[in-house]
């Protein structure tokens, strides 16, 4: 319920893999031939099921007995390194720390302090943390500050709820022994007469976290707070004192590299931050961006105020949606004779359906109600009486539609059931038919709209299906007392849609085979298509606006109906919204202060910025979402009547709401270390600058953030220092958040930066990255499922580095990611195994001894330089460059894949060769590998890396002062030769194993030798295909055109080429070569190999033999008729694909 509550919790929307790390589930160009002892093997198919079924966070098992030795070792390293960072103040920084490579300011939404932090916070925050460490390794002066959010209703609502529980149930409370989940109200249930397909219901956030339908604040706190202390939390200020320090403790334990001197809490409790927010709002108002007026807003009746996103238990992002209530008059004679409505005789009585499509009212044929629904007749302003649900009447009361200001609509006739209304005649406005009738519809939801639905079967598939059912099944109609003449209505054509005709609903229902109103999926698809096409492409056929596009006249038709008194405006939340006080929200017209984000000039300013080269959204989907939201953010109520926060400076009867005080605070970070300083979260003490908060007047804040003449003040030098710090650090280079904040916080931050620094576009945000939700073992985090992981619990169960590792492997982009506990366990094993390998290797290098755990090493001074040395060095160059690029692109899973998994596999391949041949590894190369590996893994596993860097490698300064490993340009020829050799050995193993009769086994004992056959040129028809591909590639600017397959087929069909007989094979060959060219370049289309394949295989015949567990291997040209082996095997050899035969 805060800026950060989105950080990681969401419903599953994608299939996520459990079991081993994602990176190990993919093939790789660096895959080794023989999996080393330390490298995890591919997960069996049952791994995902086992991971998903794991209910406890159990660290890795060793042998038969459970052991925590490896995990505990990482925890000891973690504690040691954190003490070291604290003592050295490693991550404290200011402008004087610049090494000449510039600065990098990255921020993350301060988490809301109504509890301790969980894995969702950790996952999203690691994106900022990883990038911060990466930028340090690139030599930049990095600032990653961290604050704590306390503004708004969530804390206040939780404190109130706890107070009510203690008042009702005592202290400690004695709740009912068996609290069953609360039953939904009638309006939230599907009608019994028409059950819909069962689906997974969405739980509120608290229900999902606690696993029960009855959410008790006491029970929530009991998981985080000593029970004796819980009663103190009836005071909202207790929350501010208790949870922020714990937040800092958890983050430090996680290894977050923040400058903690800059941390603070929000609200008026902090006088420094309070002054800053008051200044911000004064600037926005001075710029004409804050206005006052009556506006529709999502509103909690129980709280008595607007309910913004962070005040909600569910329904974040839902905004007021404007409906049109169409007034279907009940004729006087029908009133007088009606059992329930006769008391209303003489009044203007209407059934009141709410619609989003007033332009379709020309096609009304009937009206629908829910037979078991409950309705009332309510008098509104002007004396009209509307028949509708009580829920809708409650909303109208807050939209100035009540007859008198008595706090409620007058209900003239209560307890009207839908059955009472069936068969009632009505006079619909705008319609072709003068009289229509009220019919039953069992799929109406009483929790949306008014519970009354007007029917336009020409353009509403649901209406057509329901009317047709009543027409085709007289017995069904008779069940509801519906007579034949009440359904004897032809569909009225009103809108022409190209491709759909003038009765689009009929067309789509027939096309999709809709048989009844119970075909919910088909009807939903038909509705989406008809409604969209009707608005975008439809042309009206009737009424005063006939022959005009629907989208051009929709608003005018609605305005005409309202002006004529046949309709009225009505708002509802676009989806169900529950406040944190447990109240279902409505839309109310309220007097309020609001930010005019709908201002065209302001919107254009922001849009120009985010579509320029000065802004990076890191993903096209995120960029598109920003562009959409900037245009649709609209007016935003920025104040509340109560709750925690800063008072509006010009009207202190209002409190600034929690999203509105969280838009430019990133600028506050740049100076917070001087304003408040260390161990001063609430700003109660005068900070290091020795300037009290009251000295920060509007003029002083102007100077700090805008410049100008130096103020005449005894603190002038301090203010100048603050000004210099701000100018150094701003703009914000990167803002990291979950995608939920794009519709509000992130977009609002863009708007407010553009206004406050309107004359300084160079100070506007440069980048915003949005990630998806986090799942745990492919399921949404939930206590009831046993997979809800608090941050401190994850750290104690796996270690901080193992959790960070699993977060990195979980996924990037705005798609949902999967934290697999099996990956965290595997990380414990891999990290400790690598620590042991590195320690042993470095010790052996130092002592010159021959260890029995790794291959004997050649000294770095020795001149011998083999092909495998060169290939290993080349692999490192390639992987370092890939990891570098992926970190810059915020694709950390790919960076982990290259910088750890693939580096490890490259080392294993090199070590395998060294052991098999007895040549030994080159000490200089291995030392380079160790240094590069430690540095590249340091953003993900900083404690592990720092420990090796300092304690094992002997460096005296932090690993984060090291430079990112340098990578030479890839030697493409070496890459090709290496890939050829490794792929050939892989093929040889498969071929010889197959011939021995045992899949995956060594060759039969009788076969101790093999002959390898190499072809140096392609057969004629393949040479022709390659020549064609080269010409196309060159003509298309070193690439293949999208029409490649079609073009190739045309080439092969040409008679003069004589390739028709090889059509199928040639197409397959071309499509085989094409991706190789796209990866390796035009060399892959050469008629001859760029290197001597025969010689390369001969040079490594001994290694090949050992890999195949043979005594000897000899290499021959396939054209050598004297070579041993089957002619068929020789004939199958091609350039790049040698063959083998046991001889």
GROMACS .gro file of N, CA, C and O in nm, residues 620-724:
model
  420
  620UNK      N    1   1.127  -0.149  -2.470
  620UNK     CA    2   1.019  -0.088  -2.550
  620UNK      C    3   0.883  -0.093  -2.481
  620UNK      O    4   0.804   0.000  -2.491
  621UNK      N    5   0.855  -0.203  -2.409
  621UNK     CA    6   0.724  -0.213  -2.342
  621UNK      C    7   0.711  -0.107  -2.233
  621UNK      O    8   0.604  -0.048  -2.215
  622UNK      N    9   0.818  -0.085  -2.161
  622UNK     CA   10   0.815   0.017  -2.055
  622UNK      C   11   0.806   0.157  -2.116
  622UNK      O   12   0.733   0.242  -2.068
  623UNK      N   13   0.879   0.178  -2.224
  623UNK     CA   14   0.872   0.307  -2.292
  623UNK      C   15   0.728   0.334  -2.338
  623UNK      O   16   0.675   0.445  -2.320
  624UNK      N   17   0.665   0.233  -2.396
  624UNK     CA   18   0.527   0.249  -2.442
  624UNK      C   19   0.431   0.279  -2.328
  624UNK      O   20   0.339   0.360  -2.342
  625UNK      N   21   0.454   0.214  -2.215
  625UNK     CA   22   0.367   0.238  -2.099
  625UNK      C   23   0.383   0.381  -2.048
  625UNK      O   24   0.286   0.447  -2.011
  626UNK      N   25   0.506   0.431  -2.046
  626UNK     CA   26   0.527   0.569  -2.004
  626UNK      C   27   0.455   0.666  -2.098
  626UNK      O   28   0.389   0.761  -2.053
  627UNK      N   29   0.468   0.643  -2.227
  627UNK     CA   30   0.405   0.733  -2.322
  627UNK      C   31   0.253   0.731  -2.307
  627UNK      O   32   0.187   0.834  -2.320
  628UNK      N   33   0.198   0.614  -2.277
  628UNK     CA   34   0.053   0.604  -2.256
  628UNK      C   35   0.012   0.678  -2.130
  628UNK      O   36  -0.084   0.756  -2.130
  629UNK      N   37   0.085   0.656  -2.022
  629UNK     CA   38   0.046   0.713  -1.893
  629UNK      C   39   0.064   0.864  -1.889
  629UNK      O   40  -0.013   0.934  -1.824
  630UNK      N   41   0.165   0.915  -1.956
  630UNK     CA   42   0.185   1.060  -1.959
  630UNK      C   43   0.063   1.129  -2.019
  630UNK      O   44   0.021   1.235  -1.973
  631UNK      N   45   0.004   1.067  -2.119
  631UNK     CA   46  -0.112   1.127  -2.182
  631UNK      C   47  -0.242   1.108  -2.107
  631UNK      O   48  -0.341   1.176  -2.133
  632UNK      N   49  -0.243   1.013  -2.009
  632UNK     CA   50  -0.369   0.979  -1.942
  632UNK      C   51  -0.366   0.996  -1.791
  632UNK      O   52  -0.461   0.958  -1.723
  633UNK      N   53  -0.260   1.054  -1.737
  633UNK     CA   54  -0.252   1.066  -1.591
  633UNK      C   55  -0.366   1.151  -1.535
  633UNK      O   56  -0.426   1.118  -1.434
  634UNK      N   57  -0.398   1.263  -1.601
  634UNK     CA   58  -0.513   1.344  -1.563
  634UNK      C   59  -0.493   1.419  -1.433
  634UNK      O   60  -0.381   1.436  -1.383
  635UNK      N   61  -0.603   1.465  -1.374
  635UNK     CA   62  -0.599   1.540  -1.250
  635UNK      C   63  -0.576   1.444  -1.133
  635UNK      O   64  -0.633   1.336  -1.129
  636UNK      N   65  -0.494   1.489  -1.037
  636UNK     CA   66  -0.457   1.401  -0.927
  636UNK      C   67  -0.481   1.473  -0.794
  636UNK      O   68  -0.419   1.576  -0.766
  637UNK      N   69  -0.571   1.419  -0.714
  637UNK     CA   70  -0.597   1.478  -0.582
  637UNK      C   71  -0.472   1.461  -0.496
  637UNK      O   72  -0.429   1.350  -0.469
  638UNK      N   73  -0.415   1.571  -0.451
  638UNK     CA   74  -0.285   1.566  -0.384
  638UNK      C   75  -0.293   1.591  -0.234
  638UNK      O   76  -0.188   1.604  -0.169
  639UNK      N   77  -0.414   1.600  -0.178
  639UNK     CA   78  -0.424   1.630  -0.036
  639UNK      C   79  -0.533   1.546   0.030
  639UNK      O   80  -0.625   1.498  -0.037
  640UNK      N   81  -0.522   1.531   0.161
  640UNK     CA   82  -0.616   1.454   0.240
  640UNK      C   83  -0.652   1.533   0.365
  640UNK      O   84  -0.582   1.626   0.405
  641UNK      N   85  -0.760   1.492   0.431
  641UNK     CA   86  -0.801   1.561   0.551
  641UNK      C   87  -0.731   1.508   0.676
  641UNK      O   88  -0.721   1.578   0.776
  642UNK      N   89  -0.686   1.382   0.673
  642UNK     CA   90  -0.609   1.332   0.786
  642UNK      C   91  -0.517   1.221   0.739
  642UNK      O   92  -0.524   1.174   0.626
  643UNK      N   93  -0.427   1.180   0.828
  643UNK     CA   94  -0.322   1.086   0.793
  643UNK      C   95  -0.189   1.148   0.824
  643UNK      O   96  -0.179   1.266   0.862
  644UNK      N   97  -0.083   1.072   0.808
  644UNK     CA   98   0.051   1.122   0.834
  644UNK      C   99   0.104   1.195   0.712
  644UNK      O  100   0.078   1.155   0.599
  645UNK      N  101   0.183   1.299   0.733
  645UNK     CA  102   0.240   1.370   0.621
  645UNK      C  103   0.268   1.516   0.651
  645UNK      O  104   0.264   1.560   0.767
  646UNK      N  105   0.296   1.590   0.545
  646UNK     CA  106   0.324   1.733   0.554
  646UNK      C  107   0.196   1.812   0.528
  646UNK      O  108   0.121   1.779   0.437
  647UNK      N  109   0.173   1.916   0.604
  647UNK     CA  110   0.056   2.000   0.584
  647UNK      C  111   0.077   2.091   0.464
  647UNK      O  112   0.190   2.137   0.438
  648UNK      N  113  -0.031   2.114   0.389
  648UNK     CA  114  -0.021   2.210   0.278
  648UNK      C  115   0.022   2.345   0.334
  648UNK      O  116  -0.039   2.396   0.428
  649UNK      N  117   0.126   2.407   0.278
  649UNK     CA  118   0.177   2.531   0.338
  649UNK      C  119   0.077   2.646   0.338
  649UNK      O  120   0.081   2.731   0.425
  650UNK      N  121  -0.016   2.652   0.242
  650UNK     CA  122  -0.111   2.762   0.236
  650UNK      C  123  -0.248   2.728   0.294
  650UNK      O  124  -0.334   2.813   0.305
  651UNK      N  125  -0.268   2.601   0.329
  651UNK     CA  126  -0.395   2.561   0.388
  651UNK      C  127  -0.371   2.439   0.475
  651UNK      O  128  -0.381   2.325   0.430
  652UNK      N  129  -0.339   2.462   0.601
  652UNK     CA  130  -0.293   2.355   0.689
  652UNK      C  131  -0.406   2.266   0.741
  652UNK      O  132  -0.384   2.181   0.828
  653UNK      N  133  -0.525   2.283   0.685
  653UNK     CA  134  -0.631   2.188   0.716
  653UNK      C  135  -0.619   2.064   0.629
  653UNK      O  136  -0.695   1.968   0.645
  654UNK      N  137  -0.524   2.064   0.537
  654UNK     CA  138  -0.502   1.952   0.445
  654UNK      C  139  -0.363   1.892   0.467
  654UNK      O  140  -0.268   1.962   0.498
  655UNK      N  141  -0.355   1.759   0.444
  655UNK     CA  142  -0.228   1.688   0.451
  655UNK      C  143  -0.191   1.644   0.309
  655UNK      O  144  -0.276   1.590   0.236
  656UNK      N  145  -0.068   1.662   0.269
  656UNK     CA  146  -0.021   1.619   0.136
  656UNK      C  147  -0.017   1.466   0.133
  656UNK      O  148   0.038   1.402   0.223
  657UNK      N  149  -0.078   1.408   0.030
  657UNK     CA  150  -0.090   1.261   0.026
  657UNK      C  151   0.043   1.194  -0.011
  657UNK      O  152   0.137   1.259  -0.056
  658UNK      N  153   0.046   1.062   0.005
  658UNK     CA  154   0.172   0.989   0.007
  658UNK      C  155   0.243   0.978  -0.127
  658UNK      O  156   0.365   0.962  -0.130
  659UNK      N  157   0.172   0.983  -0.237
  659UNK     CA  158   0.240   0.980  -0.367
  659UNK      C  159   0.290   1.119  -0.405
  659UNK      O  160   0.395   1.134  -0.468
  660UNK      N  161   0.217   1.219  -0.366
  660UNK     CA  162   0.251   1.355  -0.407
  660UNK      C  163   0.374   1.409  -0.335
  660UNK      O  164   0.440   1.500  -0.384
  661UNK      N  165   0.406   1.355  -0.217
  661UNK     CA  166   0.528   1.402  -0.148
  661UNK      C  167   0.648   1.316  -0.184
  661UNK      O  168   0.752   1.323  -0.120
  662UNK      N  169   0.633   1.233  -0.289
  662UNK     CA  170   0.738   1.135  -0.321
  662UNK      C  171   0.782   1.144  -0.466
  662UNK      O  172   0.806   1.044  -0.531
  663UNK      N  173   0.792   1.266  -0.517
  663UNK     CA  174   0.819   1.279  -0.661
  663UNK      C  175   0.954   1.342  -0.694
  663UNK      O  176   1.013   1.310  -0.796
  664UNK      N  177   1.004   1.430  -0.607
  664UNK     CA  178   1.136   1.490  -0.635
  664UNK      C  179   1.230   1.474  -0.516
  664UNK      O  180   1.332   1.542  -0.508
  665UNK      N  181   1.195   1.385  -0.423
  665UNK     CA  182   1.279   1.371  -0.304
  665UNK      C  183   1.417   1.318  -0.337
  665UNK      O  184   1.508   1.321  -0.253
  666UNK      N  185   1.437   1.269  -0.460
  666UNK     CA  186   1.570   1.224  -0.501
  666UNK      C  187   1.670   1.339  -0.491
  666UNK      O  188   1.789   1.318  -0.464
  667UNK      N  189   1.621   1.462  -0.512
  667UNK     CA  190   1.707   1.579  -0.499
  667UNK      C  191   1.748   1.600  -0.354
  667UNK      O  192   1.860   1.646  -0.324
  668UNK      N  193   1.659   1.564  -0.261
  668UNK     CA  194   1.688   1.579  -0.118
  668UNK      C  195   1.804   1.488  -0.077
  668UNK      O  196   1.884   1.523   0.011
  669UNK      N  197   1.813   1.371  -0.140
  669UNK     CA  198   1.922   1.279  -0.110
  669UNK      C  199   2.059   1.345  -0.129
  669UNK      O  200   2.154   1.311  -0.059
  670UNK      N  201   2.070   1.431  -0.227
  670UNK     CA  202   2.201   1.488  -0.261
  670UNK      C  203   2.259   1.572  -0.149
  670UNK      O  204   2.380   1.596  -0.144
  671UNK      N  205   2.172   1.619  -0.057
  671UNK     CA  206   2.219   1.706   0.051
  671UNK      C  207   2.181   1.655   0.190
  671UNK      O  208   2.216   1.716   0.290
  672UNK      N  209   2.110   1.543   0.196
  672UNK     CA  210   2.058   1.493   0.324
  672UNK      C  211   2.169   1.462   0.423
  672UNK      O  212   2.150   1.475   0.545
  673UNK      N  213   2.287   1.421   0.375
  673UNK     CA  214   2.397   1.387   0.467
  673UNK      C  215   2.448   1.509   0.542
  673UNK      O  216   2.507   1.496   0.651
  674UNK      N  217   2.427   1.627   0.486
  674UNK     CA  218   2.467   1.751   0.552
  674UNK      C  219   2.353   1.811   0.633
  674UNK      O  220   2.375   1.872   0.737
  675UNK      N  221   2.229   1.790   0.586
  675UNK     CA  222   2.113   1.841   0.659
  675UNK      C  223   2.089   1.762   0.788
  675UNK      O  224   2.076   1.820   0.896
  676UNK      N  225   2.080   1.629   0.774
  676UNK     CA  226   2.046   1.542   0.886
  676UNK      C  227   2.164   1.461   0.936
  676UNK      O  228   2.191   1.456   1.055
  677UNK      N  229   2.232   1.393   0.844
  677UNK     CA  230   2.349   1.317   0.881
  677UNK      C  231   2.316   1.181   0.941
  677UNK      O  232   2.203   1.135   0.941
  678UNK      N  233   2.419   1.118   0.992
  678UNK     CA  234   2.412   0.980   1.037
  678UNK      C  235   2.328   0.965   1.163
  678UNK      O  236   2.325   1.051   1.250
  679UNK      N  237   2.255   0.850   1.172
  679UNK     CA  238   2.177   0.815   1.291
  679UNK      C  239   2.081   0.927   1.331
  679UNK      O  240   2.066   0.959   1.449
  680UNK      N  241   2.016   0.985   1.232
  680UNK     CA  242   1.925   1.097   1.257
  680UNK      C  243   1.807   1.089   1.162
  680UNK      O  244   1.774   1.184   1.091
  681UNK      N  245   1.743   0.970   1.155
  681UNK     CA  246   1.638   0.946   1.057
  681UNK      C  247   1.524   1.047   1.066
  681UNK      O  248   1.470   1.088   0.963
  682UNK      N  249   1.487   1.085   1.186
  682UNK     CA  250   1.373   1.175   1.199
  682UNK      C  251   1.412   1.322   1.202
  682UNK      O  252   1.326   1.409   1.218
  683UNK      N  253   1.540   1.352   1.185
  683UNK     CA  254   1.584   1.491   1.176
  683UNK      C  255   1.563   1.572   1.302
  683UNK      O  256   1.563   1.695   1.298
  684UNK      N  257   1.549   1.503   1.416
  684UNK     CA  258   1.525   1.574   1.541
  684UNK      C  259   1.650   1.648   1.589
  684UNK      O  260   1.642   1.749   1.660
  685UNK      N  261   1.766   1.596   1.549
  685UNK     CA  262   1.892   1.662   1.587
  685UNK      C  263   1.936   1.754   1.474
  685UNK      O  264   1.909   1.728   1.356
  686UNK      N  265   2.004   1.859   1.508
  686UNK     CA  266   2.063   1.945   1.406
  686UNK      C  267   2.178   1.869   1.343
  686UNK      O  268   2.262   1.811   1.411
  687UNK      N  269   2.181   1.866   1.210
  687UNK     CA  270   2.275   1.782   1.138
  687UNK      C  271   2.416   1.838   1.132
  687UNK      O  272   2.448   1.941   1.194
  688UNK      N  273   2.505   1.770   1.056
  688UNK     CA  274   2.646   1.808   1.048
  688UNK      C  275   2.668   1.951   1.000
  688UNK      O  276   2.771   2.011   1.032
  689UNK      N  277   2.576   2.006   0.922
  689UNK     CA  278   2.593   2.144   0.874
  689UNK      C  279   2.568   2.245   0.984
  689UNK      O  280   2.596   2.364   0.968
  690UNK      N  281   2.513   2.195   1.098
  690UNK     CA  282   2.486   2.281   1.214
  690UNK      C  283   2.388   2.394   1.181
  690UNK      O  284   2.399   2.505   1.234
  691UNK      N  285   2.292   2.363   1.091
  691UNK     CA  286   2.189   2.462   1.054
  691UNK      C  287   2.054   2.404   1.094
  691UNK      O  288   2.016   2.297   1.046
  692UNK      N  289   1.978   2.474   1.178
  692UNK     CA  290   1.848   2.422   1.221
  692UNK      C  291   1.748   2.423   1.107
  692UNK      O  292   1.760   2.502   1.013
  693UNK      N  293   1.644   2.339   1.113
  693UNK     CA  294   1.549   2.330   1.001
  693UNK      C  295   1.476   2.460   0.973
  693UNK      O  296   1.442   2.488   0.859
  694UNK      N  297   1.450   2.540   1.075
  694UNK     CA  298   1.375   2.664   1.051
  694UNK      C  299   1.454   2.765   0.968
  694UNK      O  300   1.396   2.860   0.914
  695UNK      N  301   1.585   2.742   0.952
  695UNK     CA  302   1.664   2.833   0.869
  695UNK      C  303   1.641   2.810   0.721
  695UNK      O  304   1.678   2.894   0.637
  696UNK      N  305   1.579   2.695   0.687
  696UNK     CA  306   1.559   2.663   0.546
  696UNK      C  307   1.425   2.722   0.499
  696UNK      O  308   1.323   2.656   0.493
  697UNK      N  309   1.432   2.846   0.465
  697UNK     CA  310   1.315   2.918   0.414
  697UNK      C  311   1.300   2.888   0.265
  697UNK      O  312   1.387   2.824   0.202
  698UNK      N  313   1.192   2.935   0.208
  698UNK     CA  314   1.169   2.913   0.065
  698UNK      C  315   1.282   2.971  -0.019
  698UNK      O  316   1.326   2.912  -0.118
  699UNK      N  317   1.332   3.089   0.022
  699UNK     CA  318   1.443   3.152  -0.052
  699UNK      C  319   1.569   3.067  -0.047
  699UNK      O  320   1.643   3.060  -0.146
  700UNK      N  321   1.594   3.005   0.068
  700UNK     CA  322   1.716   2.922   0.081
  700UNK      C  323   1.703   2.797  -0.005
  700UNK      O  324   1.798   2.759  -0.075
  701UNK      N  325   1.586   2.732  -0.001
  701UNK     CA  326   1.567   2.616  -0.088
  701UNK      C  327   1.582   2.657  -0.235
  701UNK      O  328   1.639   2.582  -0.316
  702UNK      N  329   1.530   2.774  -0.271
  702UNK     CA  330   1.546   2.823  -0.409
  702UNK      C  331   1.693   2.832  -0.445
  702UNK      O  332   1.735   2.793  -0.556
  703UNK      N  333   1.772   2.886  -0.355
  703UNK     CA  334   1.916   2.901  -0.384
  703UNK      C  335   1.983   2.764  -0.400
  703UNK      O  336   2.062   2.743  -0.493
  704UNK      N  337   1.950   2.671  -0.311
  704UNK     CA  338   2.014   2.539  -0.317
  704UNK      C  339   1.983   2.468  -0.448
  704UNK      O  340   2.072   2.410  -0.511
  705UNK      N  341   1.859   2.477  -0.493
  705UNK     CA  342   1.818   2.398  -0.610
  705UNK      C  343   1.813   2.478  -0.740
  705UNK      O  344   1.810   2.418  -0.848
  706UNK      N  345   1.811   2.611  -0.732
  706UNK     CA  346   1.804   2.692  -0.854
  706UNK      C  347   1.927   2.780  -0.875
  706UNK      O  348   1.952   2.825  -0.986
  707UNK      N  349   2.002   2.808  -0.769
  707UNK     CA  350   2.117   2.896  -0.781
  707UNK      C  351   2.078   3.041  -0.764
  707UNK      O  352   1.977   3.074  -0.704
  708UNK      N  353   2.159   3.128  -0.820
  708UNK     CA  354   2.135   3.271  -0.806
  708UNK      C  355   2.235   3.333  -0.711
  708UNK      O  356   2.343   3.277  -0.684
  709UNK      N  357   2.199   3.450  -0.661
  709UNK     CA  358   2.291   3.521  -0.571
  709UNK      C  359   2.304   3.448  -0.439
  709UNK      O  360   2.207   3.395  -0.385
  710UNK      N  361   2.424   3.449  -0.388
  710UNK     CA  362   2.451   3.384  -0.260
  710UNK      C  363   2.372   3.454  -0.150
  710UNK      O  364   2.374   3.577  -0.138
  711UNK      N  365   2.298   3.378  -0.068
  711UNK     CA  366   2.214   3.442   0.033
  711UNK      C  367   2.295   3.513   0.141
  711UNK      O  368   2.406   3.471   0.174
  712UNK      N  369   2.239   3.618   0.191
  712UNK     CA  370   2.301   3.690   0.301
  712UNK      C  371   2.256   3.624   0.430
  712UNK      O  372   2.146   3.647   0.479
  713UNK      N  373   2.342   3.538   0.484
  713UNK     CA  374   2.305   3.457   0.599
  713UNK      C  375   2.431   3.411   0.669
  713UNK      O  376   2.535   3.391   0.604
  714UNK      N  377   2.424   3.394   0.801
  714UNK     CA  378   2.541   3.340   0.871
  714UNK      C  379   2.575   3.197   0.826
  714UNK      O  380   2.685   3.149   0.852
  715UNK      N  381   2.480   3.134   0.758
  715UNK     CA  382   2.502   2.997   0.709
  715UNK      C  383   2.530   2.995   0.558
  715UNK      O  384   2.515   2.891   0.495
  716UNK      N  385   2.570   3.106   0.502
  716UNK     CA  386   2.585   3.117   0.357
  716UNK      C  387   2.681   3.014   0.301
  716UNK      O  388   2.657   2.956   0.194
  717UNK      N  389   2.791   2.987   0.373
  717UNK     CA  390   2.889   2.890   0.323
  717UNK      C  391   2.830   2.749   0.319
  717UNK      O  392   2.857   2.672   0.228
  718UNK      N  393   2.749   2.719   0.418
  718UNK     CA  394   2.683   2.588   0.420
  718UNK      C  395   2.589   2.576   0.301
  718UNK      O  396   2.587   2.474   0.231
  719UNK      N  397   2.510   2.680   0.278
  719UNK     CA  398   2.414   2.675   0.168
  719UNK      C  399   2.485   2.661   0.034
  719UNK      O  400   2.437   2.592  -0.057
  720UNK      N  401   2.600   2.723   0.023
  720UNK     CA  402   2.677   2.711  -0.101
  720UNK      C  403   2.729   2.569  -0.119
  720UNK      O  404   2.728   2.514  -0.230
  721UNK      N  405   2.770   2.506  -0.009
  721UNK     CA  406   2.814   2.366  -0.014
  721UNK      C  407   2.700   2.276  -0.056
  721UNK      O  408   2.716   2.185  -0.139
  722UNK      N  409   2.580   2.299  -0.002
  722UNK     CA  410   2.464   2.221  -0.041
  722UNK      C  411   2.434   2.241  -0.188
  722UNK      O  412   2.402   2.145  -0.260
  723UNK      N  413   2.442   2.361  -0.233
  723UNK     CA  414   2.416   2.392  -0.374
  723UNK      C  415   2.514   2.319  -0.464
  723UNK      O  416   2.476   2.260  -0.567
  724UNK      N  417   2.641   2.317  -0.426
  724UNK     CA  418   2.744   2.252  -0.506
  724UNK      C  419   2.722   2.101  -0.511
  724UNK      O  420   2.738   2.038  -0.616
   0.00000   0.00000   0.00000
